mmCIF file of C-alpha atoms and ligand atoms in Angstrom:
data_model
loop_
_atom_site.group_PDB
_atom_site.id
_atom_site.type_symbol
_atom_site.label_atom_id
_atom_site.label_comp_id
_atom_site.label_asym_id
_atom_site.label_seq_id
_atom_site.Cartn_x
_atom_site.Cartn_y
_atom_site.Cartn_z
ATOM 1 C CA UNK A 88 -41.829 -71.446 24.653
ATOM 2 C CA UNK A 89 -43.976 -72.674 26.845
ATOM 3 C CA UNK A 90 -43.023 -76.897 28.347
ATOM 4 C CA UNK A 91 -46.545 -78.625 27.841
ATOM 5 C CA UNK A 92 -48.173 -80.854 29.390
ATOM 6 C CA UNK A 93 -49.777 -84.206 28.227
ATOM 7 C CA UNK A 94 -52.584 -84.943 30.265
ATOM 8 C CA UNK A 95 -55.210 -88.682 29.937
ATOM 9 C CA UNK A 96 -58.360 -88.282 31.274
ATOM 10 C CA UNK A 97 -58.522 -84.625 31.486
ATOM 11 C CA UNK A 98 -62.473 -84.049 31.308
ATOM 12 C CA UNK A 99 -62.874 -85.107 34.202
ATOM 13 C CA UNK A 100 -62.069 -85.270 38.610
ATOM 14 C CA UNK A 101 -58.151 -85.230 38.823
ATOM 15 C CA UNK A 102 -56.750 -84.413 34.681
ATOM 16 C CA UNK A 103 -59.367 -81.586 34.684
ATOM 17 C CA UNK A 104 -57.933 -80.090 37.491
ATOM 18 C CA UNK A 105 -54.472 -81.159 36.854
ATOM 19 C CA UNK A 106 -55.021 -79.853 33.556
ATOM 20 C CA UNK A 107 -56.402 -76.293 35.006
ATOM 21 C CA UNK A 108 -53.052 -76.485 38.134
ATOM 22 C CA UNK A 109 -50.814 -76.693 34.646
ATOM 23 C CA UNK A 110 -52.538 -74.165 32.579
ATOM 24 C CA UNK A 111 -51.827 -71.481 35.833
ATOM 25 C CA UNK A 112 -47.894 -72.291 35.626
ATOM 26 C CA UNK A 113 -47.882 -70.846 32.028
ATOM 27 C CA UNK A 114 -48.219 -74.761 30.136
ATOM 28 C CA UNK A 115 -48.968 -75.306 26.896
ATOM 29 C CA UNK A 116 -51.873 -79.184 27.164
ATOM 30 C CA UNK A 117 -52.583 -81.216 25.230
ATOM 31 C CA UNK A 118 -55.774 -82.857 26.759
ATOM 32 C CA UNK A 119 -57.356 -86.940 26.221
ATOM 33 C CA UNK A 120 -60.486 -88.947 26.976
ATOM 34 C CA UNK A 121 -63.092 -89.950 25.037
ATOM 35 C CA UNK A 122 -65.110 -87.370 25.856
ATOM 36 C CA UNK A 123 -65.204 -85.047 22.864
ATOM 37 C CA UNK A 124 -67.707 -81.981 24.062
ATOM 38 C CA UNK A 125 -65.944 -81.456 28.048
ATOM 39 C CA UNK A 126 -62.665 -81.684 25.918
ATOM 40 C CA UNK A 127 -63.513 -78.416 23.166
ATOM 41 C CA UNK A 128 -65.555 -77.173 26.347
ATOM 42 C CA UNK A 129 -62.402 -77.065 28.953
ATOM 43 C CA UNK A 130 -59.927 -76.167 25.551
ATOM 44 C CA UNK A 131 -61.749 -72.743 25.063
ATOM 45 C CA UNK A 132 -61.503 -72.617 29.883
ATOM 46 C CA UNK A 133 -57.949 -72.825 29.546
ATOM 47 C CA UNK A 134 -56.324 -70.949 26.226
ATOM 48 C CA UNK A 135 -59.366 -68.458 27.741
ATOM 49 C CA UNK A 136 -57.752 -67.642 31.049
ATOM 50 C CA UNK A 137 -54.761 -68.658 30.310
ATOM 51 C CA UNK A 138 -53.701 -67.905 27.282
ATOM 52 C CA UNK A 139 -52.485 -70.726 26.761
ATOM 53 C CA UNK A 140 -52.623 -73.195 23.776
ATOM 54 C CA UNK A 141 -55.126 -76.239 24.060
ATOM 55 C CA UNK A 142 -54.258 -79.513 22.321
ATOM 56 C CA UNK A 143 -57.426 -81.699 22.494
ATOM 57 C CA UNK A 144 -57.348 -85.514 21.505
ATOM 58 C CA UNK A 145 -59.980 -88.051 21.142
ATOM 59 C CA UNK A 146 -59.565 -91.268 21.977
ATOM 60 C CA UNK A 147 -59.938 -94.587 23.600
ATOM 61 C CA UNK A 148 -57.001 -94.354 25.978
ATOM 62 C CA UNK A 149 -57.229 -98.921 25.884
ATOM 63 C CA UNK A 150 -56.986 -98.580 22.281
ATOM 64 C CA UNK A 151 -53.121 -99.177 20.968
ATOM 65 C CA UNK A 152 -54.185 -98.309 17.265
ATOM 66 C CA UNK A 153 -56.305 -94.437 19.298
ATOM 67 C CA UNK A 154 -53.400 -94.314 21.046
ATOM 68 C CA UNK A 155 -50.726 -94.735 17.890
ATOM 69 C CA UNK A 156 -52.761 -92.398 16.047
ATOM 70 C CA UNK A 157 -53.343 -89.898 18.328
ATOM 71 C CA UNK A 158 -49.898 -89.641 19.343
ATOM 72 C CA UNK A 159 -47.901 -90.496 15.729
ATOM 73 C CA UNK A 160 -49.173 -87.342 14.741
ATOM 74 C CA UNK A 161 -48.527 -84.948 16.535
ATOM 75 C CA UNK A 162 -46.949 -82.238 15.076
ATOM 76 C CA UNK A 163 -43.108 -80.958 15.889
ATOM 77 C CA UNK A 164 -44.149 -77.957 18.705
ATOM 78 C CA UNK A 165 -46.892 -81.000 20.217
ATOM 79 C CA UNK A 166 -44.059 -83.811 20.566
ATOM 80 C CA UNK A 167 -42.061 -81.753 22.880
ATOM 81 C CA UNK A 168 -43.417 -83.099 25.926
ATOM 82 C CA UNK A 169 -41.960 -82.496 29.160
ATOM 83 C CA UNK A 170 -44.455 -84.080 31.389
ATOM 84 C CA UNK A 171 -46.473 -86.564 30.535
ATOM 85 C CA UNK A 172 -49.221 -87.254 33.647
ATOM 86 C CA UNK A 173 -50.716 -90.908 33.217
ATOM 87 C CA UNK A 174 -54.164 -90.342 34.531
ATOM 88 C CA UNK A 175 -56.564 -91.495 33.344
ATOM 89 C CA UNK A 176 -58.215 -94.826 35.334
ATOM 90 C CA UNK A 177 -60.747 -96.511 36.779
ATOM 91 C CA UNK A 178 -62.878 -99.180 39.297
ATOM 92 C CA UNK A 179 -65.898 -100.455 38.071
ATOM 93 C CA UNK A 180 -67.938 -102.015 41.973
ATOM 94 C CA UNK A 181 -67.114 -103.180 44.695
ATOM 95 C CA UNK A 182 -67.483 -107.585 44.476
ATOM 96 C CA UNK A 183 -65.888 -110.575 46.205
ATOM 97 C CA UNK A 184 -63.782 -112.246 43.485
ATOM 98 C CA UNK A 185 -66.127 -114.799 43.485
ATOM 99 C CA UNK A 186 -68.832 -112.610 42.408
ATOM 100 C CA UNK A 187 -66.363 -111.109 39.974
ATOM 101 C CA UNK A 188 -67.689 -109.620 36.178
ATOM 102 C CA UNK A 189 -64.783 -110.663 33.262
ATOM 103 C CA UNK A 190 -66.131 -107.437 31.944
ATOM 104 C CA UNK A 191 -65.591 -104.937 33.956
ATOM 105 C CA UNK A 192 -62.092 -106.644 35.142
ATOM 106 C CA UNK A 193 -61.420 -106.193 30.937
ATOM 107 C CA UNK A 194 -62.082 -103.002 31.129
ATOM 108 C CA UNK A 195 -59.920 -101.971 34.581
ATOM 109 C CA UNK A 196 -57.128 -103.858 33.729
ATOM 110 C CA UNK A 197 -57.087 -102.206 29.629
ATOM 111 C CA UNK A 198 -57.873 -98.912 31.074
ATOM 112 C CA UNK A 199 -55.274 -98.707 34.109
ATOM 113 C CA UNK A 200 -53.025 -100.847 32.850
ATOM 114 C CA UNK A 201 -52.798 -101.199 29.354
ATOM 115 C CA UNK A 202 -53.282 -98.544 28.660
ATOM 116 C CA UNK A 203 -50.880 -96.160 30.637
ATOM 117 C CA UNK A 204 -48.466 -98.013 29.353
ATOM 118 C CA UNK A 205 -49.256 -97.696 25.761
ATOM 119 C CA UNK A 206 -48.709 -94.027 26.924
ATOM 120 C CA UNK A 207 -45.318 -94.437 28.822
ATOM 121 C CA UNK A 208 -44.155 -96.507 25.758
ATOM 122 C CA UNK A 209 -44.762 -93.894 23.691
ATOM 123 C CA UNK A 210 -44.344 -90.925 25.560
ATOM 124 C CA UNK A 211 -41.027 -91.807 26.461
ATOM 125 C CA UNK A 212 -39.556 -92.436 23.313
ATOM 126 C CA UNK A 213 -40.030 -88.934 22.214
ATOM 127 C CA UNK A 214 -39.263 -88.049 25.213
ATOM 128 C CA UNK A 215 -35.844 -89.950 24.436
ATOM 129 C CA UNK A 216 -35.562 -87.951 21.810
ATOM 130 C CA UNK A 217 -35.990 -84.434 23.492
ATOM 131 C CA UNK A 218 -32.948 -85.693 26.525
ATOM 132 C CA UNK A 219 -35.412 -84.990 29.254
ATOM 133 C CA UNK A 220 -39.030 -85.774 30.796
ATOM 134 C CA UNK A 221 -40.731 -86.494 33.766
ATOM 135 C CA UNK A 222 -44.116 -89.091 33.658
ATOM 136 C CA UNK A 223 -46.357 -88.090 36.683
ATOM 137 C CA UNK A 224 -48.759 -92.150 37.443
ATOM 138 C CA UNK A 225 -51.635 -91.929 38.848
ATOM 139 C CA UNK A 226 -52.104 -94.986 41.586
ATOM 140 C CA UNK A 227 -54.057 -94.691 44.337
ATOM 141 C CA UNK A 228 -54.301 -96.070 48.205
ATOM 142 C CA UNK A 229 -55.218 -99.386 46.777
ATOM 143 C CA UNK A 230 -52.023 -99.430 45.326
ATOM 144 C CA UNK A 231 -50.202 -100.530 48.661
ATOM 145 C CA UNK A 232 -53.471 -101.776 51.019
ATOM 146 C CA UNK A 233 -56.138 -104.639 49.186
ATOM 147 C CA UNK A 234 -59.330 -103.804 50.369
ATOM 148 C CA UNK A 235 -62.538 -106.152 50.368
ATOM 149 C CA UNK A 236 -64.048 -107.076 47.510
ATOM 150 C CA UNK A 237 -61.469 -104.083 46.037
ATOM 151 C CA UNK A 238 -59.590 -106.627 44.360
ATOM 152 C CA UNK A 239 -59.295 -106.378 40.314
ATOM 153 C CA UNK A 240 -59.064 -101.893 41.016
ATOM 154 C CA UNK A 241 -56.747 -103.034 43.849
ATOM 155 C CA UNK A 242 -53.898 -105.227 41.191
ATOM 156 C CA UNK A 243 -54.397 -103.291 38.606
ATOM 157 C CA UNK A 244 -52.963 -99.703 41.213
ATOM 158 C CA UNK A 245 -49.814 -102.049 42.415
ATOM 159 C CA UNK A 246 -49.321 -102.700 38.932
ATOM 160 C CA UNK A 247 -49.292 -98.905 38.258
ATOM 161 C CA UNK A 248 -46.825 -98.526 41.696
ATOM 162 C CA UNK A 249 -44.772 -101.580 40.567
ATOM 163 C CA UNK A 250 -44.495 -100.208 37.441
ATOM 164 C CA UNK A 251 -43.627 -97.276 38.471
ATOM 165 C CA UNK A 252 -40.296 -98.426 40.235
ATOM 166 C CA UNK A 253 -39.576 -100.828 37.238
ATOM 167 C CA UNK A 254 -39.977 -97.725 33.935
ATOM 168 C CA UNK A 255 -37.584 -95.248 36.581
ATOM 169 C CA UNK A 256 -34.840 -98.017 36.694
ATOM 170 C CA UNK A 257 -35.030 -97.538 32.672
ATOM 171 C CA UNK A 258 -35.657 -94.185 32.360
ATOM 172 C CA UNK A 259 -33.523 -92.308 35.058
ATOM 173 C CA UNK A 260 -30.265 -92.601 32.810
ATOM 174 C CA UNK A 261 -32.262 -91.543 29.731
ATOM 175 C CA UNK A 262 -32.728 -87.864 32.005
ATOM 176 C CA UNK A 263 -36.599 -89.137 32.489
ATOM 177 C CA UNK A 264 -38.265 -88.765 36.050
ATOM 178 C CA UNK A 265 -40.699 -90.955 36.923
ATOM 179 C CA UNK A 266 -42.966 -90.947 40.394
ATOM 180 C CA UNK A 267 -46.303 -91.479 41.837
ATOM 181 C CA UNK A 268 -49.618 -90.456 42.951
ATOM 182 C CA UNK A 269 -51.189 -91.585 45.048
ATOM 183 C CA UNK A 270 -53.975 -90.812 46.769
ATOM 184 C CA UNK A 271 -56.629 -91.702 48.888
ATOM 185 C CA UNK A 272 -60.214 -91.146 48.579
ATOM 186 C CA UNK A 273 -61.226 -87.840 46.236
ATOM 187 C CA UNK A 274 -64.376 -87.240 45.228
ATOM 188 C CA UNK A 275 -64.512 -86.797 41.859
ATOM 189 C CA UNK A 276 -66.923 -88.538 39.042
ATOM 190 C CA UNK A 277 -64.459 -91.882 40.376
ATOM 191 C CA UNK A 278 -67.877 -93.626 42.767
ATOM 192 C CA UNK A 279 -70.042 -92.618 40.194
ATOM 193 C CA UNK A 280 -68.191 -94.211 37.566
ATOM 194 C CA UNK A 281 -67.998 -97.397 39.716
ATOM 195 C CA UNK A 282 -71.289 -97.591 40.922
ATOM 196 C CA UNK A 283 -72.588 -97.254 36.501
ATOM 197 C CA UNK A 284 -74.486 -93.994 37.744
ATOM 198 C CA UNK A 285 -76.156 -94.057 40.740
ATOM 199 C CA UNK A 286 -75.822 -91.986 41.521
ATOM 200 C CA UNK A 287 -77.395 -92.670 45.720
ATOM 201 C CA UNK A 288 -74.685 -94.985 46.314
ATOM 202 C CA UNK A 289 -71.675 -92.872 44.809
ATOM 203 C CA UNK A 290 -72.289 -89.454 46.838
ATOM 204 C CA UNK A 291 -71.923 -91.727 50.686
ATOM 205 C CA UNK A 292 -68.529 -92.794 49.828
ATOM 206 C CA UNK A 293 -68.204 -89.571 50.805
ATOM 207 C CA UNK A 294 -70.578 -88.109 53.564
ATOM 208 C CA UNK A 295 -69.311 -87.497 57.586
ATOM 209 C CA UNK A 296 -65.698 -86.674 56.654
ATOM 210 C CA UNK A 297 -63.391 -84.686 53.906
ATOM 211 C CA UNK A 298 -62.404 -85.977 51.635
ATOM 212 C CA UNK A 299 -59.754 -85.370 49.542
ATOM 213 C CA UNK A 300 -60.660 -82.865 46.758
ATOM 214 C CA UNK A 301 -59.094 -82.817 42.852
ATOM 215 C CA UNK A 302 -57.596 -79.752 43.280
ATOM 216 C CA UNK A 303 -56.212 -81.123 45.933
ATOM 217 C CA UNK A 304 -54.663 -83.555 44.632
ATOM 218 C CA UNK A 305 -53.430 -81.141 41.473
ATOM 219 C CA UNK A 306 -51.492 -79.255 43.885
ATOM 220 C CA UNK A 307 -50.092 -82.855 44.770
ATOM 221 C CA UNK A 308 -48.637 -83.490 41.094
ATOM 222 C CA UNK A 309 -47.929 -79.977 40.348
ATOM 223 C CA UNK A 310 -45.362 -79.881 43.405
ATOM 224 C CA UNK A 311 -43.392 -83.162 42.598
ATOM 225 C CA UNK A 312 -43.241 -81.874 38.905
ATOM 226 C CA UNK A 313 -41.898 -78.239 39.148
ATOM 227 C CA UNK A 314 -38.877 -80.183 41.440
ATOM 228 C CA UNK A 315 -34.886 -78.671 40.267
ATOM 229 C CA UNK A 316 -33.766 -81.342 38.193
ATOM 230 C CA UNK A 317 -31.125 -83.307 40.588
ATOM 231 C CA UNK A 318 -35.410 -83.408 42.834
ATOM 232 C CA UNK A 319 -37.975 -85.873 41.599
ATOM 233 C CA UNK A 320 -40.643 -86.724 43.581
ATOM 234 C CA UNK A 321 -40.093 -91.375 43.465
ATOM 235 C CA UNK A 322 -43.722 -91.727 45.405
ATOM 236 C CA UNK A 323 -46.519 -89.847 46.955
ATOM 237 C CA UNK A 324 -48.630 -90.564 49.350
ATOM 238 C CA UNK A 325 -52.073 -88.192 49.790
ATOM 239 C CA UNK A 326 -54.651 -88.652 51.788
ATOM 240 C CA UNK A 327 -57.263 -87.056 54.000
ATOM 241 C CA UNK A 328 -57.274 -85.831 56.959
ATOM 242 C CA UNK A 329 -60.180 -88.096 57.807
ATOM 243 C CA UNK A 330 -58.426 -91.679 55.810
ATOM 244 C CA UNK A 331 -55.984 -93.123 58.229
ATOM 245 C CA UNK A 332 -55.795 -96.350 55.243
ATOM 246 C CA UNK A 333 -57.407 -97.699 52.761
ATOM 247 C CA UNK A 334 -60.925 -99.064 55.282
ATOM 248 C CA UNK A 335 -60.732 -96.303 58.423
ATOM 249 C CA UNK A 336 -63.004 -93.407 58.054
ATOM 250 C CA UNK A 337 -62.576 -91.045 60.896
ATOM 251 C CA UNK A 338 -66.738 -90.000 60.198
ATOM 252 C CA UNK A 339 -69.427 -88.658 61.585
HETATM 253 P P1 NDP B 408 -62.763 -89.652 36.904
HETATM 254 O O1 NDP B 408 -64.256 -90.570 36.841
HETATM 255 O O2 NDP B 408 -63.269 -87.728 37.831
HETATM 256 O O3 NDP B 408 -61.646 -89.130 36.717
HETATM 257 C C1 NDP B 408 -61.708 -90.470 35.403
HETATM 258 C C2 NDP B 408 -61.080 -89.991 34.378
HETATM 259 O O4 NDP B 408 -60.469 -90.204 33.340
HETATM 260 C C3 NDP B 408 -61.889 -88.949 33.351
HETATM 261 O O5 NDP B 408 -61.102 -88.073 32.583
HETATM 262 C C4 NDP B 408 -62.351 -90.534 31.337
HETATM 263 O O6 NDP B 408 -62.003 -89.612 29.977
HETATM 264 C C5 NDP B 408 -61.300 -91.247 31.929
HETATM 265 N N1 NDP B 408 -60.687 -92.509 30.997
HETATM 266 C C6 NDP B 408 -61.376 -93.478 31.600
HETATM 267 N N2 NDP B 408 -61.345 -94.034 30.824
HETATM 268 C C7 NDP B 408 -61.452 -93.852 30.051
HETATM 269 C C8 NDP B 408 -60.704 -95.283 28.330
HETATM 270 N N3 NDP B 408 -60.841 -96.324 28.198
HETATM 271 N N4 NDP B 408 -60.192 -93.828 27.313
HETATM 272 C C9 NDP B 408 -59.791 -93.092 27.938
HETATM 273 N N5 NDP B 408 -59.903 -91.388 29.225
HETATM 274 C C10 NDP B 408 -60.039 -92.219 29.752
HETATM 275 O O7 NDP B 408 -62.607 -90.446 38.383
HETATM 276 P P2 NDP B 408 -61.206 -89.324 39.013
HETATM 277 O O8 NDP B 408 -61.084 -88.361 38.769
HETATM 278 O O9 NDP B 408 -60.829 -89.681 40.733
HETATM 279 O O10 NDP B 408 -59.652 -89.948 38.391
HETATM 280 C C11 NDP B 408 -59.353 -89.683 38.054
HETATM 281 C C12 NDP B 408 -56.834 -91.658 38.608
HETATM 282 O O11 NDP B 408 -57.432 -91.315 40.040
HETATM 283 C C13 NDP B 408 -57.579 -92.608 37.534
HETATM 284 O O12 NDP B 408 -56.256 -92.848 37.794
HETATM 285 C C14 NDP B 408 -57.599 -93.647 39.367
HETATM 286 O O13 NDP B 408 -57.628 -94.925 39.116
HETATM 287 C C15 NDP B 408 -57.324 -92.592 40.423
HETATM 288 N N6 NDP B 408 -57.375 -92.102 41.690
HETATM 289 C C16 NDP B 408 -58.864 -91.986 42.442
HETATM 290 C C17 NDP B 408 -59.230 -91.895 43.180
HETATM 291 C C18 NDP B 408 -60.458 -91.020 43.742
HETATM 292 O O14 NDP B 408 -60.918 -91.049 45.080
HETATM 293 N N7 NDP B 408 -60.793 -90.390 42.943
HETATM 294 C C19 NDP B 408 -57.835 -91.971 44.146
HETATM 295 C C20 NDP B 408 -56.945 -92.418 43.904
HETATM 296 C C21 NDP B 408 -56.524 -92.888 42.125
HETATM 297 P P3 NDP B 408 -64.330 -90.216 29.600
HETATM 298 O O15 NDP B 408 -64.919 -91.132 29.827
HETATM 299 O O16 NDP B 408 -63.524 -88.941 28.863
HETATM 300 O O17 NDP B 408 -62.586 -91.045 28.769
HETATM 301 C C1 8X3 B 409 -59.525 -95.020 44.991
HETATM 302 C C2 8X3 B 409 -59.227 -94.700 46.204
HETATM 303 O O1 8X3 B 409 -60.059 -95.938 47.712
HETATM 304 O O2 8X3 B 409 -61.469 -96.074 46.273
HETATM 305 O O3 8X3 B 409 -58.201 -95.142 43.863
HETATM 306 O O4 8X3 B 409 -59.489 -97.094 46.111
HETATM 307 S S1 8X3 B 409 -60.238 -96.382 45.991
#
């Protein structure tokens, strides 16, 4: 029987590349997100190219009831989750704290922190029943350093760094690994979402240097997920060669 990976936020970017990577490595995958059309298309692609089983779960990770309903409805096969990639997340805007938007703050906190918590509680209980598992949280360079106007997004990623450490302490004696992967700049839909569809502004974020690709990050997720049983990568910071820290770039 194939192993199973559940990847949140698999309709785009890092999550989608990660679903492809796990399917290439013969994992059956559970893919989640709000855009059901994209989930269905990815399901067909993975099923036909890699001959793996794919389950789509369409829900808003901020909605506790929807998350509980989706996970509780899993049948016995799909409950055997080996790997949870807590990837769904977003940044909204770049503004100083005094000009921040309450709704944007709520969305980032509810998605990046609370959504990750709901998934982690529900899936870690399934992993405890199974006697093993691995939770991989997608943090960020923004969870290691603050940068101007990144305040609340950065705080949510600092929270993920803290939660990764706390979850590991709670779960390691139960056979469950907990890891964080913290990328620098990755060219995905991230900046289009951050700048609310302003594609020209979003494109500028990745101009003049070579950013990471979603596939680069998926490769590091696979590296962390495929270590021997006795090895855990606690934390992996992956940056573009041209980005030395959160704010220092070697641009043409
Ligand atoms: P994308 O915007 O390309 O993908 C984000 C994914 O998150 C989408 O699949 C989206 O699905 C999902 N998502 C967002 N909100 C929700 C929600 N409320 N409910 C369910 N799913 C949701 O961005 P990335 O691939 O770049 O981002 C993935 C993760 O990587 C995020 O946690 C981000 O913070 C992190 N990261 C990104 C970096 C970058 O530079 N790109 C760098 C460091 C970390 P849908 O809209 O269909 O719901
Ligand atoms: C995404 C990268 O630098 O925009 O986490 O925060 S950054």
